[in-house]
Amino acid sequence: MMNPFKEMLSDREAEAGRMVVAIDFEREVRSGAVLIARQPKFSKQKIDKPVIEKITVRVNF
C-alpha cells in the first residue's frame, strides 16, 4: 500500500521548511489510543522536532 502523502511532498518543499504533520499511532493497554502529531524527520537535514500536539482518544477494545 503506497503512501499518498509521501508523493505530495518533494525534496524542495522539505528544504523550504514547510510544516507537514505526520500522525504516529501508539497503542496503550489501559488508557486507549494516543495520537501524536509530529513534524516529520528528514534524514538528510537531520531535523528532530518535538511533539506539536498530543491528542488522546479513548477507545474500547
JSON list of C-alpha atoms in Angstrom, two decimals:
[
{"chain": "A", "resi": 1, "resn": "MET", "atom": "CA", "xyz": [0.00, 0.00, 0.00]},
{"chain": "A", "resi": 2, "resn": "MET", "atom": "CA", "xyz": [1.55, 3.27, -1.07]},
{"chain": "A", "resi": 3, "resn": "ASN", "atom": "CA", "xyz": [1.51, 6.45, 0.96]},
{"chain": "A", "resi": 4, "resn": "PRO", "atom": "CA", "xyz": [-0.38, 9.24, -0.89]},
{"chain": "A", "resi": 5, "resn": "PHE", "atom": "CA", "xyz": [1.07, 11.95, 1.35]},
{"chain": "A", "resi": 6, "resn": "LYS", "atom": "CA", "xyz": [4.66, 10.99, 0.57]},
{"chain": "A", "resi": 7, "resn": "GLU", "atom": "CA", "xyz": [4.14, 11.63, -3.13]},
{"chain": "A", "resi": 8, "resn": "MET", "atom": "CA", "xyz": [2.82, 15.13, -2.45]},
{"chain": "A", "resi": 9, "resn": "LEU", "atom": "CA", "xyz": [5.98, 16.20, -0.62]},
{"chain": "A", "resi": 10, "resn": "SER", "atom": "CA", "xyz": [9.02, 16.95, -2.76]},
{"chain": "A", "resi": 11, "resn": "ASP", "atom": "CA", "xyz": [12.59, 17.44, -1.54]},
{"chain": "A", "resi": 12, "resn": "ARG", "atom": "CA", "xyz": [12.39, 21.12, -2.49]},
{"chain": "A", "resi": 13, "resn": "GLU", "atom": "CA", "xyz": [9.35, 21.61, -0.26]},
{"chain": "A", "resi": 14, "resn": "ALA", "atom": "CA", "xyz": [11.12, 19.85, 2.58]},
{"chain": "A", "resi": 15, "resn": "GLU", "atom": "CA", "xyz": [14.17, 22.08, 2.20]},
{"chain": "A", "resi": 16, "resn": "ALA", "atom": "CA", "xyz": [11.91, 25.14, 2.20]},
{"chain": "A", "resi": 17, "resn": "GLY", "atom": "CA", "xyz": [10.93, 24.22, 5.74]},
{"chain": "A", "resi": 18, "resn": "ARG", "atom": "CA", "xyz": [7.22, 23.68, 5.23]},
{"chain": "A", "resi": 19, "resn": "MET", "atom": "CA", "xyz": [5.45, 22.17, 8.19]},
{"chain": "A", "resi": 20, "resn": "VAL", "atom": "CA", "xyz": [3.91, 18.82, 7.47]},
{"chain": "A", "resi": 21, "resn": "VAL", "atom": "CA", "xyz": [2.17, 16.92, 10.21]},
{"chain": "A", "resi": 22, "resn": "ALA", "atom": "CA", "xyz": [2.68, 13.20, 10.49]},
{"chain": "A", "resi": 23, "resn": "ILE", "atom": "CA", "xyz": [0.47, 11.09, 12.70]},
{"chain": "A", "resi": 24, "resn": "ASP", "atom": "CA", "xyz": [2.06, 8.44, 14.86]},
{"chain": "A", "resi": 25, "resn": "PHE", "atom": "CA", "xyz": [-0.35, 5.91, 16.28]},
{"chain": "A", "resi": 26, "resn": "GLU", "atom": "CA", "xyz": [0.57, 4.48, 19.64]},
{"chain": "A", "resi": 27, "resn": "ARG", "atom": "CA", "xyz": [-1.49, 1.93, 21.49]},
{"chain": "A", "resi": 28, "resn": "GLU", "atom": "CA", "xyz": [-1.68, 1.95, 25.25]},
{"chain": "A", "resi": 29, "resn": "VAL", "atom": "CA", "xyz": [-3.02, -1.09, 27.06]},
{"chain": "A", "resi": 30, "resn": "ARG", "atom": "CA", "xyz": [-5.18, 0.59, 29.69]},
{"chain": "A", "resi": 31, "resn": "SER", "atom": "CA", "xyz": [-5.82, 4.19, 28.65]},
{"chain": "A", "resi": 32, "resn": "GLY", "atom": "CA", "xyz": [-6.70, 3.50, 25.00]},
{"chain": "A", "resi": 33, "resn": "ALA", "atom": "CA", "xyz": [-5.21, 5.03, 21.87]},
{"chain": "A", "resi": 34, "resn": "VAL", "atom": "CA", "xyz": [-2.91, 8.04, 21.68]},
{"chain": "A", "resi": 35, "resn": "LEU", "atom": "CA", "xyz": [-2.36, 10.04, 18.52]},
{"chain": "A", "resi": 36, "resn": "ILE", "atom": "CA", "xyz": [0.79, 12.16, 18.43]},
{"chain": "A", "resi": 37, "resn": "ALA", "atom": "CA", "xyz": [1.27, 14.81, 15.77]},
{"chain": "A", "resi": 38, "resn": "ARG", "atom": "CA", "xyz": [4.91, 15.49, 14.92]},
{"chain": "A", "resi": 39, "resn": "GLN", "atom": "CA", "xyz": [6.86, 17.32, 12.32]},
{"chain": "A", "resi": 40, "resn": "PRO", "atom": "CA", "xyz": [8.44, 14.70, 10.06]},
{"chain": "A", "resi": 41, "resn": "LYS", "atom": "CA", "xyz": [12.08, 13.73, 10.39]},
{"chain": "A", "resi": 42, "resn": "PHE", "atom": "CA", "xyz": [14.15, 14.30, 7.25]},
{"chain": "A", "resi": 43, "resn": "SER", "atom": "CA", "xyz": [17.29, 12.19, 7.38]},
{"chain": "A", "resi": 44, "resn": "LYS", "atom": "CA", "xyz": [19.23, 14.50, 5.03]},
{"chain": "A", "resi": 45, "resn": "GLN", "atom": "CA", "xyz": [18.76, 17.52, 7.25]},
{"chain": "A", "resi": 46, "resn": "LYS", "atom": "CA", "xyz": [18.65, 15.53, 10.48]},
{"chain": "A", "resi": 47, "resn": "ILE", "atom": "CA", "xyz": [15.72, 17.54, 11.81]},
{"chain": "A", "resi": 48, "resn": "ASP", "atom": "CA", "xyz": [14.18, 16.23, 15.00]},
{"chain": "A", "resi": 49, "resn": "LYS", "atom": "CA", "xyz": [11.23, 18.37, 16.02]},
{"chain": "A", "resi": 50, "resn": "PRO", "atom": "CA", "xyz": [9.40, 18.00, 19.33]},
{"chain": "A", "resi": 51, "resn": "VAL", "atom": "CA", "xyz": [5.78, 16.96, 19.60]},
{"chain": "A", "resi": 52, "resn": "ILE", "atom": "CA", "xyz": [3.48, 19.68, 18.24]},
{"chain": "A", "resi": 53, "resn": "GLU", "atom": "CA", "xyz": [0.25, 18.47, 19.74]},
{"chain": "A", "resi": 54, "resn": "LYS", "atom": "CA", "xyz": [-0.80, 15.40, 21.64]},
{"chain": "A", "resi": 55, "resn": "ILE", "atom": "CA", "xyz": [-4.30, 14.06, 21.14]},
{"chain": "A", "resi": 56, "resn": "THR", "atom": "CA", "xyz": [-5.67, 11.42, 23.46]},
{"chain": "A", "resi": 57, "resn": "VAL", "atom": "CA", "xyz": [-8.58, 9.31, 22.29]},
{"chain": "A", "resi": 58, "resn": "ARG", "atom": "CA", "xyz": [-10.44, 6.80, 24.42]},
{"chain": "A", "resi": 59, "resn": "VAL", "atom": "CA", "xyz": [-11.23, 3.62, 22.53]},
{"chain": "A", "resi": 60, "resn": "ASN", "atom": "CA", "xyz": [-12.98, 0.47, 23.66]},
{"chain": "A", "resi": 61, "resn": "PHE", "atom": "CA", "xyz": [-11.03, -2.60, 22.57]}
]
